[in-house]
Short mmCIF file of C-alpha atoms and ligand atoms in Angstrom, two decimals:
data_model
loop_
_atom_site.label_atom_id
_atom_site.label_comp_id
_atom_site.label_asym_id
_atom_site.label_seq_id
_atom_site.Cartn_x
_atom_site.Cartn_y
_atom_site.Cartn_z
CA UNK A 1 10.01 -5.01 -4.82
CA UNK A 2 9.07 -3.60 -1.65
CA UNK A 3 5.96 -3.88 1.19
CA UNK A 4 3.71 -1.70 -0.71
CA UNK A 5 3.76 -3.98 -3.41
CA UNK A 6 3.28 -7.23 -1.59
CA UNK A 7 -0.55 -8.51 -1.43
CA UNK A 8 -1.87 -10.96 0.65
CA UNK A 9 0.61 -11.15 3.77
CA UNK A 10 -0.66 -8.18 5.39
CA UNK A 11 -0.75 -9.60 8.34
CA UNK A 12 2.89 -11.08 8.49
CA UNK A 13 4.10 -7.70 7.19
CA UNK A 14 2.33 -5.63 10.51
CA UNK A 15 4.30 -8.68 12.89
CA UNK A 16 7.60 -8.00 11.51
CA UNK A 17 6.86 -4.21 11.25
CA UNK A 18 5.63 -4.27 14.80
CA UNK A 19 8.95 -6.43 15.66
CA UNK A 20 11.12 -3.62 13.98
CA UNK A 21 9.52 -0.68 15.69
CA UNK A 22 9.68 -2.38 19.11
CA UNK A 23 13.70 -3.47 18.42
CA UNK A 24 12.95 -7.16 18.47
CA UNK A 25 13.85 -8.51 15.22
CA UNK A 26 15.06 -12.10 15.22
CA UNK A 27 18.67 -13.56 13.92
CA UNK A 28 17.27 -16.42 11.93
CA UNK A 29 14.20 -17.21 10.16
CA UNK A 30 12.77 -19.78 8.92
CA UNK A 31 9.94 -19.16 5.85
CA UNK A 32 7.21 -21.96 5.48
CA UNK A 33 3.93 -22.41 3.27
CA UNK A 34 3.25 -23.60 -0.14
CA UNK A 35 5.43 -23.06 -3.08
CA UNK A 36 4.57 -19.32 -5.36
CA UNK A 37 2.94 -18.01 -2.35
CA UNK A 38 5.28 -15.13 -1.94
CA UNK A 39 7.94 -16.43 0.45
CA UNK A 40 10.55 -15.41 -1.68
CA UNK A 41 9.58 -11.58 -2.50
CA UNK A 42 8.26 -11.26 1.05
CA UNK A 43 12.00 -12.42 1.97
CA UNK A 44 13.54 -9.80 -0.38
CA UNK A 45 11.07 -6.92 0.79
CA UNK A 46 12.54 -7.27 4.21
CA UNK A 47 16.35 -7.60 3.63
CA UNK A 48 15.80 -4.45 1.18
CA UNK A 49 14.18 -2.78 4.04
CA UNK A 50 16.87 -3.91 6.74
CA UNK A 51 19.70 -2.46 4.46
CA UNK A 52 18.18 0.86 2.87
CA UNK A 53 19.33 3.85 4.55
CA UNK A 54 17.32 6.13 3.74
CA UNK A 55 14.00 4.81 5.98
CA UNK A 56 11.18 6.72 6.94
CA UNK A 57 11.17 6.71 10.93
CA UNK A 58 7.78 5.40 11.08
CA UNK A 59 7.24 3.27 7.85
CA UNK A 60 8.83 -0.40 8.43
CA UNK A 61 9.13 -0.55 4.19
CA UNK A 62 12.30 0.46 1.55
CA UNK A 63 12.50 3.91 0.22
CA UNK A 64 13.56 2.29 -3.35
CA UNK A 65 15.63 5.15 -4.21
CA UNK A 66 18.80 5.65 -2.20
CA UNK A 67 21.69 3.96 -3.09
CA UNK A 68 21.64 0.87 -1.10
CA UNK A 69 17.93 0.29 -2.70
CA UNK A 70 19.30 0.87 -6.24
CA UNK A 71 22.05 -1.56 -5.35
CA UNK A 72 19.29 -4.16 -3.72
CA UNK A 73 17.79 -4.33 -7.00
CA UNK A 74 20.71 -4.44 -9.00
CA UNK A 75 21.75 -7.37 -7.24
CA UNK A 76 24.91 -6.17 -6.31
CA UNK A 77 24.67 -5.12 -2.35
CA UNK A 78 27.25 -6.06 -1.09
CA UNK A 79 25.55 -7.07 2.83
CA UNK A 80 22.65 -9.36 0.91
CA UNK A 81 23.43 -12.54 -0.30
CA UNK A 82 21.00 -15.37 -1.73
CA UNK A 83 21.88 -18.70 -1.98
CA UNK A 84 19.83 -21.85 -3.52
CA UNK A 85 20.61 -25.02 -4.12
CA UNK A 86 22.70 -25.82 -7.01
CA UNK A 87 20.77 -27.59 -10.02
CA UNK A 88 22.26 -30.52 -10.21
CA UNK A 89 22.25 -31.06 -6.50
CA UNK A 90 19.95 -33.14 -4.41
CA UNK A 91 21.08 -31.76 -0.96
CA UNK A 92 22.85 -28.44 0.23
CA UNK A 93 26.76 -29.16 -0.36
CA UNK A 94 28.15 -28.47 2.88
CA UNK A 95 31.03 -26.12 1.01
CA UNK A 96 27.78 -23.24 0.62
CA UNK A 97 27.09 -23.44 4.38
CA UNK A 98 30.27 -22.92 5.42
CA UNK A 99 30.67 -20.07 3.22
CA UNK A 100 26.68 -18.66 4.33
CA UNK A 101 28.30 -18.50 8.34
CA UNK A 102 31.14 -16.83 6.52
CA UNK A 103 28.90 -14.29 4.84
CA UNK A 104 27.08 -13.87 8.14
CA UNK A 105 30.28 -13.11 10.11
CA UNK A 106 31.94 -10.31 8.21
CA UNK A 107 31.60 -6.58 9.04
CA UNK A 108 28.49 -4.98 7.01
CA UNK A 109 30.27 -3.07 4.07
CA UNK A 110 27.86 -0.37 4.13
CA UNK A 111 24.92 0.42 7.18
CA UNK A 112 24.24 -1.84 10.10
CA UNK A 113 22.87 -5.07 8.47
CA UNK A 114 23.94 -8.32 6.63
CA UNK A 115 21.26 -10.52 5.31
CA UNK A 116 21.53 -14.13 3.59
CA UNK A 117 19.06 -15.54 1.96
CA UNK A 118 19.05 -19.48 1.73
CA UNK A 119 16.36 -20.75 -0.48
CA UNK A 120 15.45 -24.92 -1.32
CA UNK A 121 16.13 -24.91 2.94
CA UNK A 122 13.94 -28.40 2.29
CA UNK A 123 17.19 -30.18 1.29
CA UNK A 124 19.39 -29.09 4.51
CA UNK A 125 20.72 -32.58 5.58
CA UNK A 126 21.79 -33.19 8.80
CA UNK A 127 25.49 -32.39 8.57
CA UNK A 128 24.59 -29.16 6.96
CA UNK A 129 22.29 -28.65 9.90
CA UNK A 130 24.91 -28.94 12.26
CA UNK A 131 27.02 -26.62 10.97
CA UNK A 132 24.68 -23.69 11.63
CA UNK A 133 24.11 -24.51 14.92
CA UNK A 134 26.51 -22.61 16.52
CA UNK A 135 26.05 -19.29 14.37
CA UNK A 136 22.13 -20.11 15.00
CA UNK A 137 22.78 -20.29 18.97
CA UNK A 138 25.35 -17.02 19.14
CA UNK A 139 24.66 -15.12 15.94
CA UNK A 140 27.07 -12.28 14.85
CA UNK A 141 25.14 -8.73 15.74
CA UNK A 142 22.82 -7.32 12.57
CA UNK A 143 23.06 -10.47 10.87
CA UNK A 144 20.22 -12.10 9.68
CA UNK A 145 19.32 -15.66 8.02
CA UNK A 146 16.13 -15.87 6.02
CA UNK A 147 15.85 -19.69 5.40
CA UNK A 148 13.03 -20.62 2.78
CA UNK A 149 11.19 -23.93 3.24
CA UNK A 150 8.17 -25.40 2.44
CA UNK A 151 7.24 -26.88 5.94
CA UNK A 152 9.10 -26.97 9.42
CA UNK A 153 8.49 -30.77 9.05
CA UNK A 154 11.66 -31.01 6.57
CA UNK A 155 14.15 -29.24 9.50
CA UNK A 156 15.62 -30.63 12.13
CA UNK A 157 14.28 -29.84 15.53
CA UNK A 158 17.75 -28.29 15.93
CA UNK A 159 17.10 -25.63 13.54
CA UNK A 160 13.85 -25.32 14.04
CA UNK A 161 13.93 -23.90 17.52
CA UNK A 162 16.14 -22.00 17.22
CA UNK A 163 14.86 -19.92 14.19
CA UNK A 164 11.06 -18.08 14.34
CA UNK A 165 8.88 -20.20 12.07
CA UNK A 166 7.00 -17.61 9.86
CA UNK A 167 4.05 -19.56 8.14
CA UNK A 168 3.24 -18.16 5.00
CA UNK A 169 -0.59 -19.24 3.85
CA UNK A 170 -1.59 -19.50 0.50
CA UNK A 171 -2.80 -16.53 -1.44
CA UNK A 172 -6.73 -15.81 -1.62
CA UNK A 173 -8.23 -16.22 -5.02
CA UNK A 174 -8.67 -12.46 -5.93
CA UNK A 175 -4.61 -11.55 -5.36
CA UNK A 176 -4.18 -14.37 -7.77
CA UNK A 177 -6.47 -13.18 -10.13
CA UNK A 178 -5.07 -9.88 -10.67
CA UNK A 179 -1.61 -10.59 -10.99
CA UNK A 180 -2.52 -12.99 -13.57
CA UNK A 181 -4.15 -9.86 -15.14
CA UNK A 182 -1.48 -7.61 -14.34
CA UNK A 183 1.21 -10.09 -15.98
CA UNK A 184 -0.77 -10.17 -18.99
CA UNK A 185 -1.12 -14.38 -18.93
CA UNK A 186 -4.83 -13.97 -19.53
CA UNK A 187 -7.18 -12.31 -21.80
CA UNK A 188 -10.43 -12.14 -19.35
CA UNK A 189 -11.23 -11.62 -16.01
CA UNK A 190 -13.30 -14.57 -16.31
CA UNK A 191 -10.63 -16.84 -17.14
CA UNK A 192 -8.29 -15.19 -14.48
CA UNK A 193 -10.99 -16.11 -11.82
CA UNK A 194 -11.21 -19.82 -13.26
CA UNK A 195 -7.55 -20.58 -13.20
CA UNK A 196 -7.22 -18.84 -9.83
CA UNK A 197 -9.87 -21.26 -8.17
CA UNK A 198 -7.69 -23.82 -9.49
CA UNK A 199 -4.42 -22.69 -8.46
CA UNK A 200 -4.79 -23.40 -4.58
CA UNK A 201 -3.20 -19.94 -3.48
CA UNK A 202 -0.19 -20.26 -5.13
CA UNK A 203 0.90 -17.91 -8.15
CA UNK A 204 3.56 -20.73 -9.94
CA UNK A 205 0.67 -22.93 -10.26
CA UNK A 206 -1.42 -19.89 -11.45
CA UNK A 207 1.40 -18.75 -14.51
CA UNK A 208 1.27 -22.55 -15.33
CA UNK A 209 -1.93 -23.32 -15.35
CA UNK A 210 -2.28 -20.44 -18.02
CA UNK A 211 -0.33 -22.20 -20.67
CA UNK A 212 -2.69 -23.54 -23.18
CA UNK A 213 -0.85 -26.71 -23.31
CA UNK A 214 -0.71 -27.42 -19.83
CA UNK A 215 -4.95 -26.96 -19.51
CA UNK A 216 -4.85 -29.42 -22.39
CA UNK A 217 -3.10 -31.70 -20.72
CA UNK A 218 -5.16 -31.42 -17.28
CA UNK A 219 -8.43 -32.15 -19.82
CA UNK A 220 -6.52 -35.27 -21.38
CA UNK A 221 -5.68 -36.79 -18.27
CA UNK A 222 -9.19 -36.64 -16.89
CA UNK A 223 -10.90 -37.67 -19.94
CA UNK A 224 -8.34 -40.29 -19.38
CA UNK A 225 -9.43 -41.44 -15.90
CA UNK A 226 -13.05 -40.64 -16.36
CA UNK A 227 -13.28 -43.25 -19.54
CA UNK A 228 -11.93 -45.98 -17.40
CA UNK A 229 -10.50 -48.31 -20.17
CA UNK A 230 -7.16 -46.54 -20.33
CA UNK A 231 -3.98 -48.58 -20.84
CA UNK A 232 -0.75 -48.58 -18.05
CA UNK A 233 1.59 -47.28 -20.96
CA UNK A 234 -0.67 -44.87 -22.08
CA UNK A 235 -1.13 -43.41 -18.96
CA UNK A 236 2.26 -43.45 -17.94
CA UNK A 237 3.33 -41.47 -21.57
CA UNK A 238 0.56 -39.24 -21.21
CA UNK A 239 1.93 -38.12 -17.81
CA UNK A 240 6.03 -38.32 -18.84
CA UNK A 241 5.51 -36.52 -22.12
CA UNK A 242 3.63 -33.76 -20.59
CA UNK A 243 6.70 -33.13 -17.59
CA UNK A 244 9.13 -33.50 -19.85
CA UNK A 245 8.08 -30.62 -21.92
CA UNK A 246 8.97 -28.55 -19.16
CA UNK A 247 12.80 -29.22 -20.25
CA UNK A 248 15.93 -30.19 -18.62
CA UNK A 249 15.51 -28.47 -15.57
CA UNK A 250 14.54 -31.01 -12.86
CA UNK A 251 12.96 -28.44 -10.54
CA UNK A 252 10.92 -27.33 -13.54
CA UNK A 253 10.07 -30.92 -13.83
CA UNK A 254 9.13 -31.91 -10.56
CA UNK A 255 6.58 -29.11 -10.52
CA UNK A 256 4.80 -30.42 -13.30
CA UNK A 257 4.71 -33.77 -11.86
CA UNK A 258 3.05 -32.48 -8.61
CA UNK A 259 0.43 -30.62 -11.50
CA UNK A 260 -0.08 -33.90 -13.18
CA UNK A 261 -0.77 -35.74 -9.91
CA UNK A 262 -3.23 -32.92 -9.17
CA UNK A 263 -5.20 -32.96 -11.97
CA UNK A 264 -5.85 -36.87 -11.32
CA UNK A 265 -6.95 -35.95 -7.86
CA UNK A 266 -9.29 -33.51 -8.97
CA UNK A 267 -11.70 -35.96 -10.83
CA UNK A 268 -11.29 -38.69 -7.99
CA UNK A 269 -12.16 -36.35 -5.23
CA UNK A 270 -15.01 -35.34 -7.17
CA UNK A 271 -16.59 -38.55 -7.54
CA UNK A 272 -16.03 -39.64 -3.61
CA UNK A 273 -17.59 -36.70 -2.60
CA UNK A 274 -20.47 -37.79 -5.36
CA UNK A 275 -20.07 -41.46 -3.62
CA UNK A 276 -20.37 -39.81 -0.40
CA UNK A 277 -23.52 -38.01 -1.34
CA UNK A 278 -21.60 -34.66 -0.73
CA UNK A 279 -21.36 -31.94 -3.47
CA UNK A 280 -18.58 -32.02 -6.29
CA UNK A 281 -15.99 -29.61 -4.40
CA UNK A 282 -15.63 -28.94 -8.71
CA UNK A 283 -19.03 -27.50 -8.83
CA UNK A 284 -18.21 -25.11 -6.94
CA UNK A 285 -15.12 -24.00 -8.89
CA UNK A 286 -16.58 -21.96 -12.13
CA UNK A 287 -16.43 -25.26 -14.17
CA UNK A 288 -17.48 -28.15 -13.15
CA UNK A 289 -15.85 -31.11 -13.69
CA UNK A 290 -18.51 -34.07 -15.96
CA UNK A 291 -15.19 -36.95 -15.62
CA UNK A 292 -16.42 -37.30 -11.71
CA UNK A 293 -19.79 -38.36 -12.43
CA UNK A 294 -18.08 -40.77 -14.58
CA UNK A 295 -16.00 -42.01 -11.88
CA UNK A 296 -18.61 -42.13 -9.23
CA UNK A 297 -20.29 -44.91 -11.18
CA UNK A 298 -17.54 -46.82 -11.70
CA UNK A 299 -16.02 -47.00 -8.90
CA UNK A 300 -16.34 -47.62 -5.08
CA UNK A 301 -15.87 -45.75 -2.08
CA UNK A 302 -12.50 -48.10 -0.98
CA UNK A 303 -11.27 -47.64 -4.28
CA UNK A 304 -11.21 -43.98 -4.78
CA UNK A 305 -9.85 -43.91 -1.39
CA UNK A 306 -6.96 -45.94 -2.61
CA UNK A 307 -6.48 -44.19 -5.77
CA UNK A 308 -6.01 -40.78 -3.98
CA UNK A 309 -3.78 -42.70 -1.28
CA UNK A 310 -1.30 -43.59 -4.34
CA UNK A 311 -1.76 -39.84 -5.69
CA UNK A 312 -1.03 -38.24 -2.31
CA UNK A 313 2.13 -41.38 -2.23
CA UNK A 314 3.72 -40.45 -5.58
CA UNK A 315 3.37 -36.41 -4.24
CA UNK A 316 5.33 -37.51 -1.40
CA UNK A 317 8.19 -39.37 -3.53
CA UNK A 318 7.93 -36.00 -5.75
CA UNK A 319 9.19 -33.79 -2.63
CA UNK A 320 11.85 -36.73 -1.96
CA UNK A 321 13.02 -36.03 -4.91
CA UNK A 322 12.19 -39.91 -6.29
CA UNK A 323 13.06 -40.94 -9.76
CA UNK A 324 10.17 -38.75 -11.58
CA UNK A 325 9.39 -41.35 -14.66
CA UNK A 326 9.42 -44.79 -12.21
CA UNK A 327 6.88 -42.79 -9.54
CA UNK A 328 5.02 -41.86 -12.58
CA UNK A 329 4.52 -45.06 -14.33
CA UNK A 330 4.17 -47.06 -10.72
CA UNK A 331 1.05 -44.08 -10.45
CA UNK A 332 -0.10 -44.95 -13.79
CA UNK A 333 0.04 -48.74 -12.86
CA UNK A 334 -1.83 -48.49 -9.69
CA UNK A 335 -4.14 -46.23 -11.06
CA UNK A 336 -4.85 -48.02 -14.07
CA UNK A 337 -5.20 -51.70 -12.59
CA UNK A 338 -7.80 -50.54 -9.82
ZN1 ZN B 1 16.29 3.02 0.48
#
C-alpha cells in the first residue's frame, strides 16, 4: 500500500507531503475519525514512505520496490513496528508501552527512520499515558509515533498536546462504492451505491453491510420496531443472536452491536423527522425506509426523542467496552416498554 493507492484523504496526504518537503515532520501523531475510514493504511503509507530508500526527490510517496519497501510489506522491517491491543485486553498493559519507548529509542537498523505504530490508542489509561510523556516531550531523533484513535476526546490532555491531531473524515460515498466493487462484495453498481449511502463513510461498515445475513438482520429489526407489539426477550435475542454470529472475537462483536444499534436508529430518525414534518433523511438514501411511517403514527415526538437517547446511551457503553448482552437487553427493554 502506498499514496497512490489511497482515495479520499487527498487532502491530509498534500499536509504531510508539504510537511516532508519543508523538513517539518512531527515526532508523534495522533490519528482520529471514524472506524474503516482509512486511518490505518493512511498510517502504513507514511511509515513505508519514511523508511524506503529509494524516494523520488520530489514525490512524498514509497517507491514499492527497493528493499526496505519489499521488507515493509513483508512485515519484517526491522525500524516499523505495530502494536494493538491484545484481545483479551480491555486497556493497553503497561509492559507494551514500555517496550513501544524502547522501540522508539534504538538506533534505526537500516536508513534514518524508526516508526511505531500503536493502534486501539482509545484504551491508553492514564498510567500508560504517563509513561510516554517524557519520550512525547524529548523524542529520540527520526523516531516517529503514529497513535490510532477514534477521537482526541478518549486522550488525555497530556498526550494530546503534545502529539498533532490528524482528523481523518469519513469517506465520500463514491470511494466506498468502488472498493466494494473492486473487492468483489457486490454484484451491481446499484447495490454498491445502496450499501455505500448506508455505510456513513466508513469501509468496515461497507464489507459488513454486504453480507446477506447482516441486511437480513437490519430488515428484521426494523420490521421489528415498526410493528410495535414486539416482546423485551424477543428483541433482546433478535439483537444477541445476530452479534454473536460474528464469533468469539469481542472486537468483532462490539462492531456488530454498534450496527444493530444503528439500524434501530435508522427507522426512529425517520419517523421524527416525519413527526417533525421534515423529509425521511431514508428517502433520500436509494431505498426508502416504509417502518418510519409506521413509527411516526405511533409514536410521539418525546418518545422518539427518548428512544434515540437510549440508542445513542447503549453506543456509548459499546465504546466503554460495557457488558455487550446486559446493554443489549437494557436497549431492548427501554425500547420495547416505550
Ligand atoms: Zn522504496
Amino acid at each position: 500500500m502506498s499514496f497512490r493507492e489511497i482515495r479520499g484523504h487527498e487532502h491530509l496526504y498534500r499536509q504531510f507531503a508539504q510537511a516532508a518537503q519543508s523538513g517539518r515532520l512531527g515526532h508523534a501523531y495522533l490519528f482520529v475519525g471514524p472506524e474503516g475510514v482509512g486511518k490505518h493504511t493512511f498510517a502504513r503509507a507514511l511509515a513505508k514512505t519514511l523508511l524506503c530508500e529509494n524516494r523520488q526527490a520530489n514525490v512524498f510517496d514509497a517507491c514499492g520496490a527497493c528493499s526496505a519497501c519489499r521488507w515493509f510489506e513483508a512485515q519484517t522491517h526491522p525500524d516499523f513496528h505495530a502494536v494493538a491491543l491484545p484481545p483479551e485486553k480491555h486497556e493497553f498493559p503497561i509492559e507494551l508501552i514500555h517496550e513501544v519507548i524502547r522501540l522508539l529509542g534504538v538506533k534505526a537498523a537500516r536508513g534514518q527512520y524508526r516508526v511505531v505504530l500503536l493502534d486501539d490508542a482509545d484504551t491508553l489509561n492514564e498510567e500508560s499515558a504517563n509513561a510516554f510523556l517524557k519520550t512525547l516531550e524529548e523524542p529520540p531523533p527520526y523516531s516517529v509515533l503514529i497513535l490510532l484513535g477514534t477521537s482526541p476526546d478518549y486522550q488525555l490532555p497530556t498526550i494530546r498536546s503534545r502529539c498533532q491531531v490528524v482528523h481523518f473524515r469519513p469517506l465520500p460515498d463514491d470511494v466506498v462504492a468502488d472498493w466494494l466493487r473492486q473487492q468483489g462484495l457486490v454484484k451491481s453498481q446499484a447495490e454498491a451505491l445502496r450499501i455505500a449511502t448506508l455505510a456513513q463513510g466508513s469501509l468496515t461498515r461497507a464489507q459488513l453491510l454486504a453480507q446477506p445475513e447482516v441486511w437480513n438482520a437490519r430488515q428484521k429489526l426494523h420490521a421489528m420496531l415498526g410493528a410495535g407489539r414486539t416482546e423485551t426477550v424477543e428483541l433482546a435475542q433478535t439483537l444477541w443472536s445476530f452479534v454473536e454470529a460474528a464469533g468469539s472475537n469481542t472486537a468483532a462483536q462490539r462492531q456488530r452491536a454498534r450496527l444493530a444499534v444503528e439500524f434501530l436508529m435508522e427507522p426512529l430518525r425517520g419517523a421524527l423527522a416525519r413527526r417533525l414534518g421534515l423529509s425521511d433523511p431514508a428517502e433520500t438514501l436509494a431505498h426508502a425506509l416504509p417502518k418510519s411511517a409506521a413509527l411516526a403514527e405511533r409514536m410521539s415526538v418525546p418518545q422518539l426523542l427518548r428512544a434515540l437517547d437510549r440508542c445513542l446511551l447503549a453506543d456509548f457503553q459499546i465504546d466503554r467496552r460495557l457488558q455487550l448482552p446486559v446493554i443489549l437487553e437494557a436497549l431492548a427493554d427501554s425500547l420495547t416498554l416505550l
